[in-house]
Short mmCIF file of C-alpha atoms and ligand atoms in Angstrom, two decimals:
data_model
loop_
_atom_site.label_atom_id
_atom_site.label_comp_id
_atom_site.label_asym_id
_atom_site.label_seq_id
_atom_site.Cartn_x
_atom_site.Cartn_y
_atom_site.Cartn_z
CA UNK S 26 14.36 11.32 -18.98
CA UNK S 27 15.61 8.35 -17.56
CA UNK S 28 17.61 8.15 -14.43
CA UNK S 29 17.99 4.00 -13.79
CA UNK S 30 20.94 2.42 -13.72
CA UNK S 31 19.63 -1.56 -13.82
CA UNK S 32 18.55 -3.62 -11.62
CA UNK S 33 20.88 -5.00 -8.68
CA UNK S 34 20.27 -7.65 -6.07
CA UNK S 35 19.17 -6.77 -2.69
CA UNK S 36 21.31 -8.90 -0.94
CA UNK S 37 24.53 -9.56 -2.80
CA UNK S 38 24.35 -6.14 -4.76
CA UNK S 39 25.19 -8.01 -8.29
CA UNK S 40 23.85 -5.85 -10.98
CA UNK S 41 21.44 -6.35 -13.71
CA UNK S 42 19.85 -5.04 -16.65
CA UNK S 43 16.72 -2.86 -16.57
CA UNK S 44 14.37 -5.92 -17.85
CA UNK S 45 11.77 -7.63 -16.63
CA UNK S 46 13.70 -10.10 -14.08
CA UNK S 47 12.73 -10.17 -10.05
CA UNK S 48 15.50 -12.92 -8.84
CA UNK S 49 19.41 -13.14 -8.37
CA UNK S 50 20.26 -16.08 -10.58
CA UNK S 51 23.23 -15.87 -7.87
CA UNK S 52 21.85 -16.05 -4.41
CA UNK S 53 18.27 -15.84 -5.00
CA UNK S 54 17.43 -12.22 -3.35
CA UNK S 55 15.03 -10.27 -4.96
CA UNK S 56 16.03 -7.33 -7.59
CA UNK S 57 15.68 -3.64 -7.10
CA UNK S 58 15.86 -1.06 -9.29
CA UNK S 59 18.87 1.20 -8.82
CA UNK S 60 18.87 5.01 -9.88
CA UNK S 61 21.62 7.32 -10.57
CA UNK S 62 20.97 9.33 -7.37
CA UNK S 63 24.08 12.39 -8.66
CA UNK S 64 22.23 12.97 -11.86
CA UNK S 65 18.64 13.30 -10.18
CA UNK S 66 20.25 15.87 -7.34
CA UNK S 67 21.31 18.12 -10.27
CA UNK S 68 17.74 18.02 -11.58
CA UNK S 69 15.00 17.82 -8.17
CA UNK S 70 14.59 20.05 -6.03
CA UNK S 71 11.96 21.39 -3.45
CA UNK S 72 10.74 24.25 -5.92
CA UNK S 73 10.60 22.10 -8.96
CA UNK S 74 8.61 19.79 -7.62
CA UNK S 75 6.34 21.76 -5.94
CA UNK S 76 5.61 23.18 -9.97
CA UNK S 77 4.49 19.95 -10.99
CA UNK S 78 0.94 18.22 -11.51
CA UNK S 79 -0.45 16.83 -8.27
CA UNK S 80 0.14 12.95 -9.31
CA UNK S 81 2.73 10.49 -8.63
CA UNK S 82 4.58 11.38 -11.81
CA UNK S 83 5.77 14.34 -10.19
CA UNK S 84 8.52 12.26 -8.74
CA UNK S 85 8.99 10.55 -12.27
CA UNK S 86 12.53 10.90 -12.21
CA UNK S 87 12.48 8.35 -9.53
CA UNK S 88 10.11 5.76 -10.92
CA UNK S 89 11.63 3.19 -13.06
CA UNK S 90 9.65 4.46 -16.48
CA UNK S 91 12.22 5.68 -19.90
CA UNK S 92 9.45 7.33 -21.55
CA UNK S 93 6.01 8.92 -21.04
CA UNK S 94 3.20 6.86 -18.55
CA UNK S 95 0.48 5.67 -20.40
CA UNK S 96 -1.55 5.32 -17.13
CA UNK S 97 -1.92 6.77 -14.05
CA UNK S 98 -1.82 10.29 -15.03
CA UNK S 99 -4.34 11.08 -12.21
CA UNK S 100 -3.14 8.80 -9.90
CA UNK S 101 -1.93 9.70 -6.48
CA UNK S 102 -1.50 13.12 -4.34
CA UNK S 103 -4.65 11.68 -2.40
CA UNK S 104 -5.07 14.08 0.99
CA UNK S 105 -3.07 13.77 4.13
CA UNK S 106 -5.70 14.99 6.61
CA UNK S 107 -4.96 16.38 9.94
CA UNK S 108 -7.32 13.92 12.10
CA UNK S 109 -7.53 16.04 15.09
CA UNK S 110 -10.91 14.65 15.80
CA UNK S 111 -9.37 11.10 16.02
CA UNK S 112 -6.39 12.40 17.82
CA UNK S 113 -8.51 13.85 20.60
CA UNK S 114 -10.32 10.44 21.02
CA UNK S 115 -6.66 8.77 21.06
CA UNK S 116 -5.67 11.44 23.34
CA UNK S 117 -2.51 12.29 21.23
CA UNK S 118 -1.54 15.75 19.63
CA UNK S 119 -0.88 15.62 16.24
CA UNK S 120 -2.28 13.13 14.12
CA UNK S 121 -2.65 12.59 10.13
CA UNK S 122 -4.61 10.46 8.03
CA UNK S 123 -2.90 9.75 4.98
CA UNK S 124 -6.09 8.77 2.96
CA UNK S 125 -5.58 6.39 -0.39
CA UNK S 126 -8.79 5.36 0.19
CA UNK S 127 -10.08 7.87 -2.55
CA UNK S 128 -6.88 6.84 -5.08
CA UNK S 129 -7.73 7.29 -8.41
CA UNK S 130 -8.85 5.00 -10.13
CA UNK S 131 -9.66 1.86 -8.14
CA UNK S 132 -9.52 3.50 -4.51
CA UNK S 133 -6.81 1.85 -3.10
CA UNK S 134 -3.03 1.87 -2.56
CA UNK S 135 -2.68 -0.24 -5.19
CA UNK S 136 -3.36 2.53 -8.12
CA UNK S 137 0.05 3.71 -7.34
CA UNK S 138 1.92 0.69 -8.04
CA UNK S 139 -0.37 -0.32 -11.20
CA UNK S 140 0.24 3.14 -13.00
CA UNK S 141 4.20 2.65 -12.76
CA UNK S 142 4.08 -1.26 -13.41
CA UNK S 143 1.70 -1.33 -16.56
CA UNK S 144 3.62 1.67 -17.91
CA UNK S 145 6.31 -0.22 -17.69
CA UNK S 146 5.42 -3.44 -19.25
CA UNK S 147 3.97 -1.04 -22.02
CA UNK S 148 7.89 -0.44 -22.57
CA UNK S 149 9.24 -3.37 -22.55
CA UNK S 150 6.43 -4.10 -25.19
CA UNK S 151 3.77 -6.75 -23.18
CA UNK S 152 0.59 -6.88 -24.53
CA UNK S 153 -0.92 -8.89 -21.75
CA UNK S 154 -0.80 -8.05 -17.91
CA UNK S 155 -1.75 -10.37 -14.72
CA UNK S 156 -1.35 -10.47 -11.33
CA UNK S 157 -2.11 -12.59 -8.10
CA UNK S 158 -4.23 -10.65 -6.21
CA UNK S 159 -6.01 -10.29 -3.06
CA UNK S 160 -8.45 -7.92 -4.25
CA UNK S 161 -7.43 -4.28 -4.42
CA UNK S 162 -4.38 -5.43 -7.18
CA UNK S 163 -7.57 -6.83 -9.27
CA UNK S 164 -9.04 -4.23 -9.33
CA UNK S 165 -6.19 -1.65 -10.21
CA UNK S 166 -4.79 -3.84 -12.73
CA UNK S 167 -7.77 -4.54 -14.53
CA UNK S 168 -8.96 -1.00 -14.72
CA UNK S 169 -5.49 0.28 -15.71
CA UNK S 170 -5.17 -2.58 -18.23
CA UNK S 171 -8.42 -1.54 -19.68
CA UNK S 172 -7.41 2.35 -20.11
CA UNK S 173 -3.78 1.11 -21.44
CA UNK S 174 -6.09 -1.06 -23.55
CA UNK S 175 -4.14 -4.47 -23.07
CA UNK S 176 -5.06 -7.81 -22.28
CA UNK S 177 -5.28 -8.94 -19.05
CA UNK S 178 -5.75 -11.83 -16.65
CA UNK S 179 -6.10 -11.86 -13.01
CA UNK S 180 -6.18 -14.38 -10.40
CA UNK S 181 -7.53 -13.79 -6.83
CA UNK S 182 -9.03 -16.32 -3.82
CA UNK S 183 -12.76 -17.10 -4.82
CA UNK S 184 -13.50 -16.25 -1.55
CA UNK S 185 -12.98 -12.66 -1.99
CA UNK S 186 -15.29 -10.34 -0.71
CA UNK S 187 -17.81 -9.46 -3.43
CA UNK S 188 -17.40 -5.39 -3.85
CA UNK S 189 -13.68 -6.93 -5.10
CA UNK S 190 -14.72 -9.28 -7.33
CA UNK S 191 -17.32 -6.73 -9.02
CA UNK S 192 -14.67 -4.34 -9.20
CA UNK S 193 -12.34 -6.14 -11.10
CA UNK S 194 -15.28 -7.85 -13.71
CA UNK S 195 -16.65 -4.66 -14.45
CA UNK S 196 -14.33 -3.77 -16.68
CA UNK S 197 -13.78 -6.20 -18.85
CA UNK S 198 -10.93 -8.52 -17.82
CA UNK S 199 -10.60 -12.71 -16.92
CA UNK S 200 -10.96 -13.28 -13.72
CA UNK S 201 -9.61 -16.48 -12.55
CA UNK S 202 -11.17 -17.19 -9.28
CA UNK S 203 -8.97 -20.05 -7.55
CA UNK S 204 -10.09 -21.88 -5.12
CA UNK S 205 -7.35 -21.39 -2.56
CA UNK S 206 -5.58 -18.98 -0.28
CA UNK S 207 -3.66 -16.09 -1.48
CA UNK S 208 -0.20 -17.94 -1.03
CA UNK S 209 -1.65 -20.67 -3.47
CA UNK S 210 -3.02 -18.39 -5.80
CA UNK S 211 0.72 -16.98 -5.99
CA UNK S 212 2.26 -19.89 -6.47
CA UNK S 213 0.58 -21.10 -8.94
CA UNK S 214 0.74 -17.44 -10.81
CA UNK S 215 4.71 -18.22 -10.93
CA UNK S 216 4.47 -21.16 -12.44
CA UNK S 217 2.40 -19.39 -15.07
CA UNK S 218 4.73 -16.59 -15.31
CA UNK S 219 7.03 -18.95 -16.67
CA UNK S 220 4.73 -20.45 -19.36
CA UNK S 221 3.38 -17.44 -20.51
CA UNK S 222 5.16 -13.87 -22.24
CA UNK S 223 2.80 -11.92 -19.60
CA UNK S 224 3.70 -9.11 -17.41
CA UNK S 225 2.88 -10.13 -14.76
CA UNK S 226 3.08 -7.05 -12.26
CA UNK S 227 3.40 -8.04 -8.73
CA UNK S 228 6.09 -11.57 -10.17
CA UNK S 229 8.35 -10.85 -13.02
CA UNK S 230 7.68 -6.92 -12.86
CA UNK S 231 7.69 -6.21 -9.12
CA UNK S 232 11.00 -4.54 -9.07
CA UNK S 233 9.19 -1.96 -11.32
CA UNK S 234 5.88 -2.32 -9.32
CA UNK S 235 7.22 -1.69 -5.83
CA UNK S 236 8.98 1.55 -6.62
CA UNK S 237 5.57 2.64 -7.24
CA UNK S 238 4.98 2.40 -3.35
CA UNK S 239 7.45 5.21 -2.42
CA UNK S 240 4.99 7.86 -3.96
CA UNK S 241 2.87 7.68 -0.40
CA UNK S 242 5.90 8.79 1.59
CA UNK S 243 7.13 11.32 -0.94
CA UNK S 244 3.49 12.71 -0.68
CA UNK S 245 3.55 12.93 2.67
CA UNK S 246 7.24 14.59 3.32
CA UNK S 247 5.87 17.23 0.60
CA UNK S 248 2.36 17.72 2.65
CA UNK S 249 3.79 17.92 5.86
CA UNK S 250 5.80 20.79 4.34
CA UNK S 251 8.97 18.57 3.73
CA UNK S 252 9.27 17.03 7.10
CA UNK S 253 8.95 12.91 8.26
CA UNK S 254 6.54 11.93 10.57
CA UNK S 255 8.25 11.13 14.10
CA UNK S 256 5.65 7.79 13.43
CA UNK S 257 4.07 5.86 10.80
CA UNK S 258 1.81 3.45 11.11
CA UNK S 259 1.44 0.84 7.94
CA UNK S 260 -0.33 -1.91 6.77
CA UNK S 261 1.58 -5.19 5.73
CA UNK S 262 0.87 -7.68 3.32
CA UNK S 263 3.51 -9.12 0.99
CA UNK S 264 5.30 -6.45 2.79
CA UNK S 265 6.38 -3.87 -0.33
CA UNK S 266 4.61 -0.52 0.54
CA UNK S 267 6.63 -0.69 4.31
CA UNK S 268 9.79 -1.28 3.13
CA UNK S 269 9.53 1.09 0.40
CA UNK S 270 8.28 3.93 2.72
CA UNK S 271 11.71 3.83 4.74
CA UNK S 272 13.47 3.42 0.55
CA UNK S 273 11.51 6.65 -0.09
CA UNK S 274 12.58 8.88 2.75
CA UNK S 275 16.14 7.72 2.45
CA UNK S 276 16.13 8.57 -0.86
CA UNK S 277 14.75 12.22 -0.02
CA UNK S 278 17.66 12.97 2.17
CA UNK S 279 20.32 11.71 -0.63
CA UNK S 280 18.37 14.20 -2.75
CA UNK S 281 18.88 17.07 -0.06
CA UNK S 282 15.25 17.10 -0.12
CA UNK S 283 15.17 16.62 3.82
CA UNK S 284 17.33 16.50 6.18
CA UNK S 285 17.18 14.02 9.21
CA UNK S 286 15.06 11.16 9.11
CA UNK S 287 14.23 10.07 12.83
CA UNK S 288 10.48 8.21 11.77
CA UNK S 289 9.86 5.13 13.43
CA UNK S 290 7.76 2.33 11.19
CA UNK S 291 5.43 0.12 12.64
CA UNK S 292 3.75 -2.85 11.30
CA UNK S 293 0.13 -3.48 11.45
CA UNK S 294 -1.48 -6.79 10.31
CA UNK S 295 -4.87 -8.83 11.05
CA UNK S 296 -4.76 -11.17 13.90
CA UNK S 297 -5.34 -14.03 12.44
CA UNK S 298 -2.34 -13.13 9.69
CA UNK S 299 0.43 -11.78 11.13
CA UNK S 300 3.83 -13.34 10.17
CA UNK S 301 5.68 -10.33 10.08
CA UNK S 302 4.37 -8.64 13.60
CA UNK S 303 4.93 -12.01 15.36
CA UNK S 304 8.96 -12.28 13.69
CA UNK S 305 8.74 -7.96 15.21
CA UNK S 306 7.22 -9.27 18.93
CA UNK S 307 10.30 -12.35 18.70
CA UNK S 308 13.14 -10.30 17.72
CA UNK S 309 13.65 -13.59 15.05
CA UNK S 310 14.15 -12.22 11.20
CA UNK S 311 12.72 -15.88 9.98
CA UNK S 312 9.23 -15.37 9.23
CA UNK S 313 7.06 -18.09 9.34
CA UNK S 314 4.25 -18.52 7.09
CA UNK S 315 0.97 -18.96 8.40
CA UNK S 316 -2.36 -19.70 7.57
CA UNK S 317 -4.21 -16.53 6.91
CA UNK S 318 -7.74 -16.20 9.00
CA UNK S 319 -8.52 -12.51 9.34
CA UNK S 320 -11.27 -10.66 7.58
CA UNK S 321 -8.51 -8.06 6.24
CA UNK S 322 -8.30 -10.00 3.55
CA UNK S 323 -6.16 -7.55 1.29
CA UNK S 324 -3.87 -8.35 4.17
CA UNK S 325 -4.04 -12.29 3.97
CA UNK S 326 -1.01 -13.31 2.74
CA UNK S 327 0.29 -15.82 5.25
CA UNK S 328 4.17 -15.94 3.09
CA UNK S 329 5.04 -12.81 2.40
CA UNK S 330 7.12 -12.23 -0.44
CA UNK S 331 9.12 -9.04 1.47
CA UNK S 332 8.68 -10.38 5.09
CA UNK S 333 12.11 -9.92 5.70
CA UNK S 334 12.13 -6.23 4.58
CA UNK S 335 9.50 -5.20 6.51
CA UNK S 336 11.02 -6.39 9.83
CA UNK S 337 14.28 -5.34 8.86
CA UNK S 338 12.81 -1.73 8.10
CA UNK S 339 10.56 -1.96 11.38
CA UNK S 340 13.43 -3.04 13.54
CA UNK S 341 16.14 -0.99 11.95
CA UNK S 342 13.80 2.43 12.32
CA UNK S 343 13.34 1.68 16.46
CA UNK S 344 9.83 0.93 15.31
CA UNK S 345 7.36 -2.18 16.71
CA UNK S 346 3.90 -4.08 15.56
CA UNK S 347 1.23 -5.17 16.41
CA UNK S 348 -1.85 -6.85 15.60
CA UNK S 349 -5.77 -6.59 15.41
CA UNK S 350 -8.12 -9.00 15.66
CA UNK S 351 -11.42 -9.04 13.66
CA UNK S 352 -13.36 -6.84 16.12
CA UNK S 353 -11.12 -4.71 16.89
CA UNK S 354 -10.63 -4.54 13.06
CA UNK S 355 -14.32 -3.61 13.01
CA UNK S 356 -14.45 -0.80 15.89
CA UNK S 357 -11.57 0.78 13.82
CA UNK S 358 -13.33 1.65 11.02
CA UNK S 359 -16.46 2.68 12.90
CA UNK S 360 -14.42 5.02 14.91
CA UNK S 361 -12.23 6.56 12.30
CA UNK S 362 -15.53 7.20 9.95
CA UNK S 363 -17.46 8.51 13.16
CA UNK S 364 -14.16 10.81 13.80
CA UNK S 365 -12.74 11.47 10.94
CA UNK S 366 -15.69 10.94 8.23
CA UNK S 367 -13.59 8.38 6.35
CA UNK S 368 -15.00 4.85 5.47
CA UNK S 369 -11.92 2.78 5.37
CA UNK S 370 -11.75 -1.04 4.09
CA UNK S 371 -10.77 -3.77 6.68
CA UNK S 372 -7.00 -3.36 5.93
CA UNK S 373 -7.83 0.49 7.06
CA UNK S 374 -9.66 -0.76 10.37
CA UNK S 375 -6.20 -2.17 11.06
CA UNK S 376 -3.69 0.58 10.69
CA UNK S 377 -6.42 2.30 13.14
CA UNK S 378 -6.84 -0.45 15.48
CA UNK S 379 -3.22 -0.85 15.66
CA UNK S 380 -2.51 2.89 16.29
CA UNK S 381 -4.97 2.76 19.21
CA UNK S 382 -3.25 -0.17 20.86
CA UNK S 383 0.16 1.35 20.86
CA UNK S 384 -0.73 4.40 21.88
CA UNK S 385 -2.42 3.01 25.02
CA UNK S 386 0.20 1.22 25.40
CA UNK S 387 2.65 3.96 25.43
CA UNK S 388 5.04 2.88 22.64
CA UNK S 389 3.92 5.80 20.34
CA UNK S 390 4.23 8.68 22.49
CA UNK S 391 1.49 11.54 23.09
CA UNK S 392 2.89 14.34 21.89
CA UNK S 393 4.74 13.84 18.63
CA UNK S 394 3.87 13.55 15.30
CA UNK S 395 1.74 10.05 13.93
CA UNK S 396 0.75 9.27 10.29
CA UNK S 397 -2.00 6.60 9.91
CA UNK S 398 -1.70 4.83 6.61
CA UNK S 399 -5.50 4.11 4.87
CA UNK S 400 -5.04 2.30 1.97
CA UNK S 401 -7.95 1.09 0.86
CA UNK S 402 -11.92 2.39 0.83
CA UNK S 403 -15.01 0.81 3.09
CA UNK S 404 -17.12 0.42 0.17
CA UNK S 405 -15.34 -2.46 -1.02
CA UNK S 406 -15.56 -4.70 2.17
CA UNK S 407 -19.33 -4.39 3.60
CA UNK S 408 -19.43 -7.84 4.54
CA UNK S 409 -17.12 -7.17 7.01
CA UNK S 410 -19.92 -4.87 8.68
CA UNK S 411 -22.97 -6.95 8.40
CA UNK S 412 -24.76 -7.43 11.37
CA UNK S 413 -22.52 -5.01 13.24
CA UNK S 414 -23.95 -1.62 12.45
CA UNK S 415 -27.30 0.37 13.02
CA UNK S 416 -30.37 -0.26 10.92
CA UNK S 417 -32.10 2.73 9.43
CA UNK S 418 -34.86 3.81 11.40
CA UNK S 419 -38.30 3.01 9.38
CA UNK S 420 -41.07 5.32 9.38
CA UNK S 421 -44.38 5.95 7.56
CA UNK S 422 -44.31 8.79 5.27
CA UNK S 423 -46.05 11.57 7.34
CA UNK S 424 -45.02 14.08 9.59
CA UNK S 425 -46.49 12.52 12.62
CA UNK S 426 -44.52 9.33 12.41
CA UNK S 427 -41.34 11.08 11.70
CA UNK S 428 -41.85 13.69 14.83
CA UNK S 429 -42.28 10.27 17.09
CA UNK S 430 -38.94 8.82 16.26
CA UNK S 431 -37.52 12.18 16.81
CA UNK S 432 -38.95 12.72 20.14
CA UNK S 433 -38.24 9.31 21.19
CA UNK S 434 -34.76 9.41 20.56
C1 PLP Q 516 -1.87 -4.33 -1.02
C2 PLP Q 516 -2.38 -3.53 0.10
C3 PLP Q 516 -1.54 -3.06 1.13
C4 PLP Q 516 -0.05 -3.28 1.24
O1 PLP Q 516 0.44 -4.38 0.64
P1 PLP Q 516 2.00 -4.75 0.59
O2 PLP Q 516 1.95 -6.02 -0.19
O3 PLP Q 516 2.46 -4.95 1.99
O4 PLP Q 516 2.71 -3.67 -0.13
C5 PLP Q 516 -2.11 -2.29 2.10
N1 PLP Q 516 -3.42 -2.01 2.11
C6 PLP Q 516 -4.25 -2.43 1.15
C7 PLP Q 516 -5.69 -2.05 1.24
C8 PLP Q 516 -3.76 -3.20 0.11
O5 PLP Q 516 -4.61 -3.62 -0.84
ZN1 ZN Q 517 22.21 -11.86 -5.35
#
């Protein structure tokens, strides 16, 4: 077991050892973990993995772990449903939800990346793990941390919404509520990280962390019965799950696992938080950090730390972005749960929302293949609904007032 080479800079390609290091001491880019791609072909194939357990450690040869995971052993292989309800509404033909809104164990996106990162800093022999979060992170990290039974710390906005917060608390971990944005919350997690021997996943182990990510493609190549989606629609926020979708399907064809890979990526962020969709709409690769005000707030992270990725993986795949503002945010999750009978979070309502837009506006085309990425569930993020659905209908407990409301309606 074991296929990784090191680490090796992103930009100027200097390498590194496999340890827990994020930065070029050289040029500053960000490290990635680099895999001896010859030795895995001899090994993966379609038919072997099709054999294995339905988690994300079938594809373990191409996470960064030396050993055995000590968590996640469930997590992943969530379904990729085929929404034709939706796609009749959208008017398109053939649409997919790929659904991490029932990940195990924290229902989110973010299981995938935990399992891999807190294995890993499990191996390089932490006993405490943080992270700066924006709420689904929290809630991953602590639960994993709990079943990997280490310390753990996490930091997260202290306006969170409070399914998040609860989430996290229940089991068992300190939650640092700061009273700032996401960006501030980060920053001052990096000053901490070097301060403190902690792992702290999404800083000095997000090389590990992000390879996580490229389990939601690899599921989805395998469930479409090893073909890419012509287009894929994905949520940013520090922009890590985008870029690593394209990393993931280029890595399939190295592997002779597929062949051609024409998907185009798009980018879909809150309105109100959407560096990387306006650097898309400008054609400029500088992103500018903003503000964040949307209510996606697993979304609100105004300087993202892979901005640049994700529009270089947008523009380089002939893809586009756009944005969704908080209503429109909110009519995506009521439609895809009265469609599809999924209750997405906020971040959810945006990949929808976003979808919808740019399929009225003809940039993704009718009749081809679409994959809508849900990341995250509705249970977490009611506040975002309050006031804006039905009430229950009341009744007294006999017959008679029951068969009113039912004729009346
Ligand atoms: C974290 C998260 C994402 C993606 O985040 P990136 O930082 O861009 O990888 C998407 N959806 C939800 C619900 C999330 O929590
Ligand atoms: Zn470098």
């Amino acid at each position: 077991m074991g296929y990784v080479r090191g680490l090796k800079c992103r930009e100027c390609e200097r390498k590194y050892p496999a340890e827990p290091l994020y930065v070029c001491e050289y040029c500053f880019g960000p490290l990635e973990v680099d895999y001896d791609y010859e030795g895995i072909k001899n090994v993966l194939s379609r038919d072997v993995l099709t054999s294995r357990a339905e988690n994300i450690w079938r594809y373990r040869e191409l996470l960064p772990i030396d050993g055995n995971p000590i968590v996640g052993l469930q997590s992943g292989w969530t379904p990729l449903i085929r929404a034709d309800n939706l796609a009749g509404e959208l008017g398109v033909k053939e649409l997919y939800v790929k659904d991490d809104s029932v990940c195990h164990p924290t229902l989110s996106f973010k299981d995938r990346v935990v399992s891999v990162a807190i294995s890993k800093a499990a191996e390089f022999g932490f006993d405490t793990v943080a992270c700066a979060s924006t709420g689904n992170l929290a809630n991953s990290v602590s639960a994993q941390a709990a079943k990997a039974k280490m310390k753990c710390f996490v930091f997260i906005p202290a306006d969170l919404e409070s399914g998040k917060i609860i989430a996290a608390i229940i089991y068992g971990p300190n939650v640092v509520a700061v009273e700032g944005n996401y960006d501030e919350v980060n920053r001052l997690c990096t000053e901490i990280t070097n301060k403190h021997k902690w792992a702290f996943v999404n800083i000095n182990i997000r090389p590990y962390y992000a390879e996580g990510s490229k389990t939601y493609i690899y599921e989805i190549i395998e469930q479409l019965g090893w073909k890419v989606p012509q287009h894929i629609v994905v949520p940013v926020a520090g922009g890590s799950l985008i870029s690593k979708i394209r990393k993931g399907m280029v890595e399939f064809q190295k592997l002779g696992l597929i062949k051609n890979i024409d998907t185009k990526i798009y980018a879909a962020q809150g309105q109100g938080c959407a560096p990387v969709v306006t650097a898309i709409k400008q054609k400029s690769e500088i992103i500018k950090p903003v503000k964040p005000r949307t209510i996606a707030k697993s979304l609100a992270i105004g300087n993202p730390a892979d901005g640049y990725y994700a529009y270089k993986t947008v523009t380089d795949s002939g893809g586009w972005a756009d944005e969704a503002t908080d209503d429109e945010i909110v009519e995506g999750i009521k439609l895809l749960a009265r469609t599809e009978g999924i209750f997405t979070e906020t971040a959810g309502g945006v990949t929808v929302a976003v979808a919808k837009k740019l399929i009225e506006q003809g940039v993704i085309p009718k009749d081809e293949s679409i994959v809508i990425c849900i990341t995250g569930n509705g249970l977490k993020t009611q506040e975002a609904l309050a006031g804006r659905i039905r009430q229950p209908v009341k009744i007294k407990p006999n017959i008679d007032s029951f068969e009113k409301i039912v004729h009346e309606k």
